[in-house]
């Protein structure tokens, strides 16, 4: 470490008050007082706030705070809180390999707290990925931590940071489906108000692209219902939300109409065939969903008209949908029909919910009619 280690804690804390502004001096004085009175819980809370202070973000101020103060009381601090504090300290290392080594040593010190150990790993993973570009070591950390998190019930203090690390890794690797799932989980662990508008826009844009390009990602309703997309509402990227809505409803006409927009993004333009295949499958799912359960006989011609595919390619489309578990049913090659019995559940948008409400109304009327029929004809049935 590039700083000297002092042993006189009180002397160090007193010296930091000299020459500091009145606000910062009072913070150092508060630390000194809490340490003198051995109020370690209050001291921990104060440190968790103080390490974010702007006056400590330059040079090696935080490293000095650790080496001359925190290091001597770290066994008095809650392990998870200690690592939360050190998350700021390690950012001031100039040698990133040394920072990773520091976190690995810290794992041993906090081994009595699983969350603290996992957070050490995640912080090391962030440095390995963003500063050292060591994707192999990062992936190993992701796999190890994920196994431990899967054993836990609910969402803990490490989940948010872990999903952010995992999503950044998968985005760098171009693994769209994995990025989509982990990025959505990350947003589920944080309060959007804690993210800057720029960060919200970035997450929304990358998630939108991943939803379109991700293999096996057909449930777009979850993203469309997420408030993060509102960050693109009045921006040049609003077209991406419209495109997601078109995909979710299987609107191929809208997809073709918006081609000048989405084709301007190289990743989307390069995958035009893949995008067309996906929206065709979503179109078939939407056709099945809109039909009442008593009328799910779809002709090849009807499917071809909706998907804008040649009739001779319809059977292959249906086979892909069946193979991926998007729908269930049977193909009648002789009559050129498909009998659908089930469609994969999805998060519905308002229009799809309205369609379901109408179908429920029809079902209620059918039940009412059957009830009246039984009332009027019950005697005939009972006397048979």
mmCIF file of C-alpha atoms in Angstrom:
data_model
loop_
_atom_site.group_PDB
_atom_site.id
_atom_site.type_symbol
_atom_site.label_atom_id
_atom_site.label_comp_id
_atom_site.label_asym_id
_atom_site.label_seq_id
_atom_site.Cartn_x
_atom_site.Cartn_y
_atom_site.Cartn_z
ATOM 1 C CA UNK A 1 0.000 0.000 0.000
ATOM 2 C CA UNK A 2 1.273 3.473 -0.926
ATOM 3 C CA UNK A 3 0.493 5.087 2.439
ATOM 4 C CA UNK A 4 2.185 4.913 5.835
ATOM 5 C CA UNK A 5 0.461 2.944 8.567
ATOM 6 C CA UNK A 6 -0.112 5.037 11.688
ATOM 7 C CA UNK A 7 -0.770 3.452 15.079
ATOM 8 C CA UNK A 8 -2.112 6.435 16.948
ATOM 9 C CA UNK A 9 -5.789 6.452 15.989
ATOM 10 C CA UNK A 10 -6.757 9.484 18.050
ATOM 11 C CA UNK A 11 -3.750 11.380 16.775
ATOM 12 C CA UNK A 12 -4.676 10.546 13.196
ATOM 13 C CA UNK A 13 -8.316 11.567 13.626
ATOM 14 C CA UNK A 14 -7.274 14.806 15.341
ATOM 15 C CA UNK A 15 -4.726 15.634 12.649
ATOM 16 C CA UNK A 16 -7.394 15.281 9.913
ATOM 17 C CA UNK A 17 -9.428 18.040 11.566
ATOM 18 C CA UNK A 18 -6.574 20.534 11.181
ATOM 19 C CA UNK A 19 -6.964 22.636 8.045
ATOM 20 C CA UNK A 20 -10.255 20.990 7.076
ATOM 21 C CA UNK A 21 -13.484 22.891 6.504
ATOM 22 C CA UNK A 22 -15.790 23.154 9.489
ATOM 23 C CA UNK A 23 -18.160 20.586 7.991
ATOM 24 C CA UNK A 24 -15.454 17.998 7.304
ATOM 25 C CA UNK A 25 -13.696 18.707 10.636
ATOM 26 C CA UNK A 26 -16.952 17.992 12.474
ATOM 27 C CA UNK A 27 -17.203 14.650 10.676
ATOM 28 C CA UNK A 28 -13.691 13.672 11.755
ATOM 29 C CA UNK A 29 -14.456 14.824 15.291
ATOM 30 C CA UNK A 30 -17.605 12.706 15.350
ATOM 31 C CA UNK A 31 -15.585 9.646 14.322
ATOM 32 C CA UNK A 32 -13.083 10.364 17.084
ATOM 33 C CA UNK A 33 -15.817 10.754 19.693
ATOM 34 C CA UNK A 34 -17.661 7.568 18.690
ATOM 35 C CA UNK A 35 -14.397 5.628 18.694
ATOM 36 C CA UNK A 36 -13.416 6.965 22.113
ATOM 37 C CA UNK A 37 -16.808 5.998 23.541
ATOM 38 C CA UNK A 38 -16.592 2.606 21.779
ATOM 39 C CA UNK A 39 -19.978 3.089 20.135
ATOM 40 C CA UNK A 40 -19.095 0.801 17.256
ATOM 41 C CA UNK A 41 -22.584 0.440 15.763
ATOM 42 C CA UNK A 42 -22.986 4.207 15.487
ATOM 43 C CA UNK A 43 -19.396 4.450 14.274
ATOM 44 C CA UNK A 44 -20.153 1.928 11.526
ATOM 45 C CA UNK A 45 -23.173 3.907 10.354
ATOM 46 C CA UNK A 46 -21.114 7.113 10.361
ATOM 47 C CA UNK A 47 -18.327 5.483 8.335
ATOM 48 C CA UNK A 48 -20.775 4.098 5.753
ATOM 49 C CA UNK A 49 -21.931 7.660 5.120
ATOM 50 C CA UNK A 50 -18.563 9.388 5.476
ATOM 51 C CA UNK A 51 -16.745 7.269 2.857
ATOM 52 C CA UNK A 52 -19.091 8.809 0.244
ATOM 53 C CA UNK A 53 -18.103 12.368 1.172
ATOM 54 C CA UNK A 54 -16.679 14.316 -1.810
ATOM 55 C CA UNK A 55 -13.620 15.407 0.184
ATOM 56 C CA UNK A 56 -12.438 11.786 0.398
ATOM 57 C CA UNK A 57 -12.835 10.868 -3.263
ATOM 58 C CA UNK A 58 -9.529 12.295 -4.482
ATOM 59 C CA UNK A 59 -6.055 10.844 -4.115
ATOM 60 C CA UNK A 60 -5.624 8.167 -1.441
ATOM 61 C CA UNK A 61 -7.802 9.690 1.270
ATOM 62 C CA UNK A 62 -9.896 6.535 1.693
ATOM 63 C CA UNK A 63 -6.857 4.266 1.640
ATOM 64 C CA UNK A 64 -5.359 6.370 4.411
ATOM 65 C CA UNK A 65 -8.629 6.213 6.366
ATOM 66 C CA UNK A 66 -8.511 2.427 6.144
ATOM 67 C CA UNK A 67 -4.816 1.940 6.945
ATOM 68 C CA UNK A 68 -4.724 4.376 9.860
ATOM 69 C CA UNK A 69 -8.151 3.809 11.365
ATOM 70 C CA UNK A 70 -10.575 1.225 9.976
ATOM 71 C CA UNK A 71 -7.982 -1.540 9.855
ATOM 72 C CA UNK A 72 -7.594 -1.406 13.645
ATOM 73 C CA UNK A 73 -11.314 -1.658 14.373
ATOM 74 C CA UNK A 74 -12.507 -3.900 11.526
ATOM 75 C CA UNK A 75 -13.173 -6.773 13.956
ATOM 76 C CA UNK A 76 -15.616 -4.443 15.757
ATOM 77 C CA UNK A 77 -17.601 -3.685 12.595
ATOM 78 C CA UNK A 78 -20.397 -5.820 11.172
ATOM 79 C CA UNK A 79 -18.684 -7.891 8.402
ATOM 80 C CA UNK A 80 -21.167 -6.998 5.670
ATOM 81 C CA UNK A 81 -21.045 -3.297 6.597
ATOM 82 C CA UNK A 82 -17.247 -3.480 6.594
ATOM 83 C CA UNK A 83 -17.205 -4.774 3.016
ATOM 84 C CA UNK A 84 -19.769 -2.124 2.000
ATOM 85 C CA UNK A 85 -17.323 0.492 3.319
ATOM 86 C CA UNK A 86 -14.374 -1.152 1.566
ATOM 87 C CA UNK A 87 -16.279 -1.052 -1.730
ATOM 88 C CA UNK A 88 -15.396 2.659 -1.789
ATOM 89 C CA UNK A 89 -11.878 2.195 -0.433
ATOM 90 C CA UNK A 90 -10.718 -0.233 -3.160
ATOM 91 C CA UNK A 91 -11.624 2.293 -5.869
ATOM 92 C CA UNK A 92 -8.554 4.330 -4.884
ATOM 93 C CA UNK A 93 -6.017 1.605 -5.608
ATOM 94 C CA UNK A 94 -3.795 2.414 -8.566
ATOM 95 C CA UNK A 95 -2.704 -1.210 -8.892
ATOM 96 C CA UNK A 96 -5.913 -3.132 -9.618
ATOM 97 C CA UNK A 97 -4.294 -6.524 -9.066
ATOM 98 C CA UNK A 98 -3.373 -5.329 -5.586
ATOM 99 C CA UNK A 99 -7.009 -4.320 -5.055
ATOM 100 C CA UNK A 100 -8.194 -7.832 -5.993
ATOM 101 C CA UNK A 101 -5.600 -9.343 -3.657
ATOM 102 C CA UNK A 102 -6.816 -7.058 -0.846
ATOM 103 C CA UNK A 103 -10.410 -8.257 -1.345
ATOM 104 C CA UNK A 104 -9.322 -11.901 -1.409
ATOM 105 C CA UNK A 105 -7.568 -11.416 1.942
ATOM 106 C CA UNK A 106 -10.667 -9.684 3.282
ATOM 107 C CA UNK A 107 -12.726 -12.779 2.412
ATOM 108 C CA UNK A 108 -10.777 -14.681 5.081
ATOM 109 C CA UNK A 109 -11.405 -11.967 7.666
ATOM 110 C CA UNK A 110 -15.184 -11.951 7.104
ATOM 111 C CA UNK A 111 -15.607 -15.702 6.521
ATOM 112 C CA UNK A 112 -18.163 -15.869 9.330
ATOM 113 C CA UNK A 113 -20.668 -13.934 7.181
ATOM 114 C CA UNK A 114 -21.687 -15.518 3.865
ATOM 115 C CA UNK A 115 -23.067 -12.282 2.455
ATOM 116 C CA UNK A 116 -19.836 -10.440 3.231
ATOM 117 C CA UNK A 117 -17.744 -13.143 1.524
ATOM 118 C CA UNK A 118 -19.977 -13.071 -1.566
ATOM 119 C CA UNK A 119 -19.813 -9.276 -1.697
ATOM 120 C CA UNK A 120 -15.992 -9.445 -1.596
ATOM 121 C CA UNK A 121 -16.112 -11.806 -4.581
ATOM 122 C CA UNK A 122 -18.515 -9.564 -6.497
ATOM 123 C CA UNK A 123 -16.369 -6.464 -5.876
ATOM 124 C CA UNK A 124 -13.311 -8.376 -7.070
ATOM 125 C CA UNK A 125 -15.303 -9.510 -10.106
ATOM 126 C CA UNK A 126 -16.147 -5.906 -10.996
ATOM 127 C CA UNK A 127 -12.465 -4.972 -10.936
ATOM 128 C CA UNK A 128 -11.459 -8.056 -12.920
ATOM 129 C CA UNK A 129 -14.080 -7.295 -15.578
ATOM 130 C CA UNK A 130 -13.909 -3.505 -15.846
ATOM 131 C CA UNK A 131 -10.252 -2.770 -14.996
ATOM 132 C CA UNK A 132 -8.316 -5.937 -15.837
ATOM 133 C CA UNK A 133 -10.553 -7.382 -18.625
ATOM 134 C CA UNK A 134 -10.114 -10.857 -17.126
ATOM 135 C CA UNK A 135 -13.338 -12.464 -18.338
ATOM 136 C CA UNK A 136 -12.323 -15.992 -17.344
ATOM 137 C CA UNK A 137 -11.811 -15.097 -13.682
ATOM 138 C CA UNK A 138 -14.980 -12.979 -13.750
ATOM 139 C CA UNK A 139 -17.073 -15.883 -15.069
ATOM 140 C CA UNK A 140 -15.748 -18.163 -12.343
ATOM 141 C CA UNK A 141 -16.801 -15.631 -9.689
ATOM 142 C CA UNK A 142 -20.254 -15.311 -11.285
ATOM 143 C CA UNK A 143 -20.721 -19.090 -11.276
ATOM 144 C CA UNK A 144 -19.515 -19.457 -7.669
ATOM 145 C CA UNK A 145 -21.646 -16.637 -6.277
ATOM 146 C CA UNK A 146 -24.722 -17.674 -8.245
ATOM 147 C CA UNK A 147 -24.621 -21.135 -6.674
ATOM 148 C CA UNK A 148 -24.586 -19.579 -3.203
ATOM 149 C CA UNK A 149 -27.337 -17.069 -3.967
ATOM 150 C CA UNK A 150 -29.571 -19.830 -5.353
ATOM 151 C CA UNK A 151 -29.559 -21.409 -1.899
ATOM 152 C CA UNK A 152 -30.962 -18.261 -0.303
ATOM 153 C CA UNK A 153 -34.620 -17.318 0.009
ATOM 154 C CA UNK A 154 -35.696 -13.861 -1.091
ATOM 155 C CA UNK A 155 -33.481 -10.982 -2.159
ATOM 156 C CA UNK A 156 -30.482 -10.123 0.017
ATOM 157 C CA UNK A 157 -28.004 -7.243 0.084
ATOM 158 C CA UNK A 158 -25.674 -8.920 -2.431
ATOM 159 C CA UNK A 159 -28.209 -9.717 -5.173
ATOM 160 C CA UNK A 160 -28.280 -6.262 -6.759
ATOM 161 C CA UNK A 161 -24.509 -5.950 -7.115
ATOM 162 C CA UNK A 162 -24.232 -9.546 -8.332
ATOM 163 C CA UNK A 163 -26.850 -9.127 -11.083
ATOM 164 C CA UNK A 164 -25.173 -5.882 -12.195
ATOM 165 C CA UNK A 165 -21.828 -7.695 -12.471
ATOM 166 C CA UNK A 166 -23.396 -10.647 -14.307
ATOM 167 C CA UNK A 167 -25.349 -8.425 -16.715
ATOM 168 C CA UNK A 168 -22.237 -6.371 -17.556
ATOM 169 C CA UNK A 169 -20.309 -9.582 -18.206
ATOM 170 C CA UNK A 170 -22.996 -11.061 -20.478
ATOM 171 C CA UNK A 171 -23.368 -7.763 -22.367
ATOM 172 C CA UNK A 172 -19.633 -7.691 -23.069
ATOM 173 C CA UNK A 173 -19.793 -11.313 -24.224
ATOM 174 C CA UNK A 174 -22.764 -10.629 -26.520
ATOM 175 C CA UNK A 175 -24.969 -13.157 -24.708
ATOM 176 C CA UNK A 176 -28.255 -11.334 -25.166
ATOM 177 C CA UNK A 177 -30.641 -13.757 -23.454
ATOM 178 C CA UNK A 178 -28.481 -14.084 -20.341
ATOM 179 C CA UNK A 179 -27.999 -10.303 -20.230
ATOM 180 C CA UNK A 180 -31.760 -9.735 -20.549
ATOM 181 C CA UNK A 181 -32.594 -12.000 -17.616
ATOM 182 C CA UNK A 182 -29.839 -10.763 -15.273
ATOM 183 C CA UNK A 183 -30.357 -7.070 -16.111
ATOM 184 C CA UNK A 184 -34.092 -7.371 -15.373
ATOM 185 C CA UNK A 185 -33.262 -9.041 -12.069
ATOM 186 C CA UNK A 186 -30.844 -6.237 -11.256
ATOM 187 C CA UNK A 187 -33.538 -3.627 -11.845
ATOM 188 C CA UNK A 188 -35.812 -5.666 -9.611
ATOM 189 C CA UNK A 189 -33.291 -5.313 -6.775
ATOM 190 C CA UNK A 190 -32.780 -1.554 -6.944
ATOM 191 C CA UNK A 191 -34.875 1.568 -6.640
ATOM 192 C CA UNK A 192 -34.945 3.360 -10.002
ATOM 193 C CA UNK A 193 -34.758 6.688 -8.198
ATOM 194 C CA UNK A 194 -31.264 5.683 -7.027
ATOM 195 C CA UNK A 195 -30.096 5.520 -10.657
ATOM 196 C CA UNK A 196 -29.285 8.613 -12.689
ATOM 197 C CA UNK A 197 -31.466 9.361 -15.725
ATOM 198 C CA UNK A 198 -28.505 8.485 -17.961
ATOM 199 C CA UNK A 199 -28.129 5.089 -16.244
ATOM 200 C CA UNK A 200 -31.852 4.406 -16.628
ATOM 201 C CA UNK A 201 -31.692 5.220 -20.341
ATOM 202 C CA UNK A 202 -28.673 2.993 -20.793
ATOM 203 C CA UNK A 203 -30.313 0.047 -19.056
ATOM 204 C CA UNK A 204 -33.533 0.570 -21.027
ATOM 205 C CA UNK A 205 -31.743 0.706 -24.397
ATOM 206 C CA UNK A 206 -29.541 -2.336 -23.803
ATOM 207 C CA UNK A 207 -32.479 -4.312 -22.395
ATOM 208 C CA UNK A 208 -34.572 -3.443 -25.432
ATOM 209 C CA UNK A 209 -31.880 -4.683 -27.823
ATOM 210 C CA UNK A 210 -31.351 -7.845 -25.746
ATOM 211 C CA UNK A 211 -35.089 -8.586 -25.730
ATOM 212 C CA UNK A 212 -35.140 -8.460 -29.527
ATOM 213 C CA UNK A 213 -31.899 -10.369 -30.109
ATOM 214 C CA UNK A 214 -32.001 -12.823 -27.186
ATOM 215 C CA UNK A 215 -32.414 -16.480 -28.093
ATOM 216 C CA UNK A 216 -35.568 -17.865 -26.492
ATOM 217 C CA UNK A 217 -36.768 -14.477 -25.196
ATOM 218 C CA UNK A 218 -40.447 -14.260 -26.156
ATOM 219 C CA UNK A 219 -41.983 -12.856 -22.979
ATOM 220 C CA UNK A 220 -41.488 -9.140 -23.624
ATOM 221 C CA UNK A 221 -44.386 -8.042 -21.446
ATOM 222 C CA UNK A 222 -42.251 -7.994 -18.304
ATOM 223 C CA UNK A 223 -39.913 -5.404 -19.838
ATOM 224 C CA UNK A 224 -42.756 -3.397 -21.396
ATOM 225 C CA UNK A 225 -44.413 -3.144 -17.982
ATOM 226 C CA UNK A 226 -41.199 -1.930 -16.328
ATOM 227 C CA UNK A 227 -40.987 1.812 -15.581
ATOM 228 C CA UNK A 228 -37.370 1.938 -16.785
ATOM 229 C CA UNK A 229 -38.669 2.206 -20.357
ATOM 230 C CA UNK A 230 -40.217 5.571 -19.470
ATOM 231 C CA UNK A 231 -36.685 6.989 -19.561
ATOM 232 C CA UNK A 232 -36.755 6.667 -23.387
ATOM 233 C CA UNK A 233 -40.200 8.212 -23.773
ATOM 234 C CA UNK A 234 -39.127 11.684 -24.963
ATOM 235 C CA UNK A 235 -35.774 10.770 -26.470
ATOM 236 C CA UNK A 236 -34.539 9.815 -29.961
ATOM 237 C CA UNK A 237 -34.642 6.166 -28.833
ATOM 238 C CA UNK A 238 -38.419 6.127 -28.313
ATOM 239 C CA UNK A 239 -38.728 4.064 -31.506
ATOM 240 C CA UNK A 240 -37.242 1.106 -29.603
ATOM 241 C CA UNK A 241 -40.242 1.035 -27.240
ATOM 242 C CA UNK A 242 -42.580 1.110 -30.263
ATOM 243 C CA UNK A 243 -40.644 -1.751 -31.822
ATOM 244 C CA UNK A 244 -40.900 -3.798 -28.617
ATOM 245 C CA UNK A 245 -44.663 -3.219 -28.601
ATOM 246 C CA UNK A 246 -44.836 -4.388 -32.206
ATOM 247 C CA UNK A 247 -42.929 -7.562 -31.347
ATOM 248 C CA UNK A 248 -45.055 -8.230 -28.275
ATOM 249 C CA UNK A 249 -48.235 -8.110 -30.358
ATOM 250 C CA UNK A 250 -46.696 -9.869 -33.361
ATOM 251 C CA UNK A 251 -47.349 -6.847 -35.584
ATOM 252 C CA UNK A 252 -45.234 -7.626 -38.638
ATOM 253 C CA UNK A 253 -46.648 -4.694 -40.623
ATOM 254 C CA UNK A 254 -45.363 -2.311 -37.949
ATOM 255 C CA UNK A 255 -42.010 -4.130 -37.938
ATOM 256 C CA UNK A 256 -41.613 -3.578 -41.690
ATOM 257 C CA UNK A 257 -42.792 0.011 -41.397
ATOM 258 C CA UNK A 258 -40.132 0.751 -38.756
ATOM 259 C CA UNK A 259 -37.259 -0.789 -40.705
ATOM 260 C CA UNK A 260 -35.541 2.561 -41.409
ATOM 261 C CA UNK A 261 -35.306 3.086 -37.646
ATOM 262 C CA UNK A 262 -34.139 -0.317 -36.411
ATOM 263 C CA UNK A 263 -31.890 -0.930 -39.416
ATOM 264 C CA UNK A 264 -29.818 2.066 -38.272
ATOM 265 C CA UNK A 265 -28.590 -0.054 -35.342
ATOM 266 C CA UNK A 266 -25.830 -2.370 -36.693
ATOM 267 C CA UNK A 267 -26.624 -5.221 -34.264
ATOM 268 C CA UNK A 268 -30.273 -5.286 -35.362
ATOM 269 C CA UNK A 269 -29.540 -4.820 -39.069
ATOM 270 C CA UNK A 270 -27.105 -7.759 -38.986
ATOM 271 C CA UNK A 271 -29.785 -10.011 -37.465
ATOM 272 C CA UNK A 272 -32.741 -9.102 -39.715
ATOM 273 C CA UNK A 273 -33.564 -12.720 -40.576
ATOM 274 C CA UNK A 274 -33.455 -13.729 -36.912
ATOM 275 C CA UNK A 275 -35.704 -10.795 -35.979
ATOM 276 C CA UNK A 276 -38.201 -11.713 -38.685
ATOM 277 C CA UNK A 277 -38.301 -15.308 -37.472
ATOM 278 C CA UNK A 278 -38.906 -14.157 -33.886
ATOM 279 C CA UNK A 279 -41.733 -11.758 -34.736
ATOM 280 C CA UNK A 280 -43.326 -14.445 -36.927
ATOM 281 C CA UNK A 281 -43.370 -16.818 -33.949
ATOM 282 C CA UNK A 282 -44.801 -14.075 -31.736
ATOM 283 C CA UNK A 283 -47.423 -13.377 -34.390
ATOM 284 C CA UNK A 284 -48.458 -17.055 -34.339
ATOM 285 C CA UNK A 285 -48.658 -16.954 -30.532
ATOM 286 C CA UNK A 286 -50.828 -13.819 -30.686
ATOM 287 C CA UNK A 287 -53.140 -15.426 -33.256
ATOM 288 C CA UNK A 288 -53.564 -18.406 -30.941
ATOM 289 C CA UNK A 289 -54.099 -16.228 -27.890
ATOM 290 C CA UNK A 290 -56.811 -14.112 -29.558
ATOM 291 C CA UNK A 291 -58.853 -17.145 -30.615
ATOM 292 C CA UNK A 292 -61.369 -18.601 -28.144
ATOM 293 C CA UNK A 293 -60.495 -22.096 -26.949
ATOM 294 C CA UNK A 294 -63.397 -23.491 -29.009
ATOM 295 C CA UNK A 295 -62.070 -21.970 -32.241
ATOM 296 C CA UNK A 296 -58.366 -22.565 -32.546
ATOM 297 C CA UNK A 297 -58.298 -24.139 -35.969
ATOM 298 C CA UNK A 298 -55.852 -22.009 -37.974
ATOM 299 C CA UNK A 299 -55.477 -22.587 -41.695
ATOM 300 C CA UNK A 300 -52.088 -22.329 -43.350
ATOM 301 C CA UNK A 301 -53.484 -19.462 -45.466
ATOM 302 C CA UNK A 302 -54.556 -17.482 -42.375
ATOM 303 C CA UNK A 303 -51.141 -17.906 -40.783
ATOM 304 C CA UNK A 304 -49.373 -16.983 -44.024
ATOM 305 C CA UNK A 305 -51.460 -13.801 -44.352
ATOM 306 C CA UNK A 306 -50.709 -12.668 -40.785
ATOM 307 C CA UNK A 307 -47.008 -13.558 -40.824
ATOM 308 C CA UNK A 308 -46.409 -12.482 -44.434
ATOM 309 C CA UNK A 309 -44.747 -15.816 -45.140
ATOM 310 C CA UNK A 310 -45.227 -18.055 -48.185
ATOM 311 C CA UNK A 311 -47.779 -20.826 -47.488
ATOM 312 C CA UNK A 312 -45.104 -23.475 -47.991
ATOM 313 C CA UNK A 313 -43.101 -22.035 -45.042
ATOM 314 C CA UNK A 314 -46.000 -22.014 -42.573
ATOM 315 C CA UNK A 315 -45.586 -25.642 -41.516
ATOM 316 C CA UNK A 316 -41.921 -25.068 -40.636
ATOM 317 C CA UNK A 317 -42.894 -21.997 -38.579
ATOM 318 C CA UNK A 318 -45.473 -23.995 -36.614
ATOM 319 C CA UNK A 319 -42.975 -26.820 -36.064
ATOM 320 C CA UNK A 320 -40.475 -24.303 -34.613
ATOM 321 C CA UNK A 321 -43.141 -22.925 -32.289
ATOM 322 C CA UNK A 322 -44.061 -26.432 -31.149
ATOM 323 C CA UNK A 323 -40.415 -27.415 -30.672
ATOM 324 C CA UNK A 324 -39.697 -24.349 -28.508
ATOM 325 C CA UNK A 325 -42.758 -24.921 -26.333
ATOM 326 C CA UNK A 326 -44.410 -21.663 -27.395
ATOM 327 C CA UNK A 327 -47.629 -23.429 -28.381
ATOM 328 C CA UNK A 328 -49.109 -26.906 -28.230
ATOM 329 C CA UNK A 329 -51.248 -28.495 -30.886
ATOM 330 C CA UNK A 330 -51.293 -30.702 -33.977
ATOM 331 C CA UNK A 331 -50.648 -30.083 -37.670
ATOM 332 C CA UNK A 332 -53.057 -31.483 -40.266
ATOM 333 C CA UNK A 333 -50.949 -31.533 -43.406
ATOM 334 C CA UNK A 334 -53.750 -32.901 -45.576
ATOM 335 C CA UNK A 335 -56.240 -30.118 -44.817
ATOM 336 C CA UNK A 336 -53.537 -27.504 -44.312
ATOM 337 C CA UNK A 337 -54.690 -26.669 -40.792
ATOM 338 C CA UNK A 338 -53.211 -26.346 -37.327
ATOM 339 C CA UNK A 339 -55.261 -27.148 -34.217
ATOM 340 C CA UNK A 340 -53.868 -25.198 -31.256
ATOM 341 C CA UNK A 341 -54.613 -26.363 -27.707
ATOM 342 C CA UNK A 342 -52.328 -24.123 -25.629
ATOM 343 C CA UNK A 343 -50.150 -21.008 -25.854
ATOM 344 C CA UNK A 344 -47.252 -20.167 -23.545
ATOM 345 C CA UNK A 345 -48.306 -17.776 -20.731
ATOM 346 C CA UNK A 346 -46.846 -14.283 -20.994
ATOM 347 C CA UNK A 347 -46.994 -10.978 -19.167
ATOM 348 C CA UNK A 348 -49.844 -9.211 -20.966
ATOM 349 C CA UNK A 349 -50.073 -5.583 -22.038
ATOM 350 C CA UNK A 350 -53.283 -3.540 -21.630
ATOM 351 C CA UNK A 351 -54.635 -4.454 -25.065
ATOM 352 C CA UNK A 352 -54.049 -8.170 -24.470
ATOM 353 C CA UNK A 353 -55.716 -7.903 -21.062
ATOM 354 C CA UNK A 354 -58.715 -6.235 -22.747
ATOM 355 C CA UNK A 355 -58.917 -9.192 -25.135
ATOM 356 C CA UNK A 356 -58.891 -11.589 -22.202
ATOM 357 C CA UNK A 357 -61.642 -9.590 -20.449
ATOM 358 C CA UNK A 358 -63.850 -9.926 -23.526
ATOM 359 C CA UNK A 359 -63.258 -13.667 -23.596
ATOM 360 C CA UNK A 360 -64.091 -13.929 -19.893
ATOM 361 C CA UNK A 361 -67.333 -12.018 -20.559
ATOM 362 C CA UNK A 362 -68.235 -14.527 -23.275
ATOM 363 C CA UNK A 363 -67.393 -17.397 -20.926
ATOM 364 C CA UNK A 364 -69.568 -15.896 -18.149
ATOM 365 C CA UNK A 365 -72.488 -15.581 -20.583
ATOM 366 C CA UNK A 366 -72.044 -19.203 -21.645
ATOM 367 C CA UNK A 367 -72.062 -20.307 -17.995
ATOM 368 C CA UNK A 368 -75.192 -18.217 -17.367
ATOM 369 C CA UNK A 369 -76.924 -19.746 -20.369
ATOM 370 C CA UNK A 370 -76.033 -23.234 -19.166
ATOM 371 C CA UNK A 371 -77.352 -22.380 -15.704
ATOM 372 C CA UNK A 372 -80.680 -21.223 -17.181
ATOM 373 C CA UNK A 373 -80.843 -24.314 -19.368
ATOM 374 C CA UNK A 374 -80.417 -26.554 -16.336
ATOM 375 C CA UNK A 375 -83.065 -24.608 -14.445
ATOM 376 C CA UNK A 376 -85.628 -25.011 -17.236
ATOM 377 C CA UNK A 377 -84.709 -28.516 -18.339
ATOM 378 C CA UNK A 378 -83.682 -30.077 -15.006
ATOM 379 C CA UNK A 379 -86.979 -31.902 -14.608
ATOM 380 C CA UNK A 380 -86.595 -33.611 -17.984
ATOM 381 C CA UNK A 381 -83.059 -34.718 -17.092
ATOM 382 C CA UNK A 382 -84.005 -36.028 -13.669
ATOM 383 C CA UNK A 383 -86.958 -38.080 -14.952
ATOM 384 C CA UNK A 384 -85.010 -39.870 -17.685
#
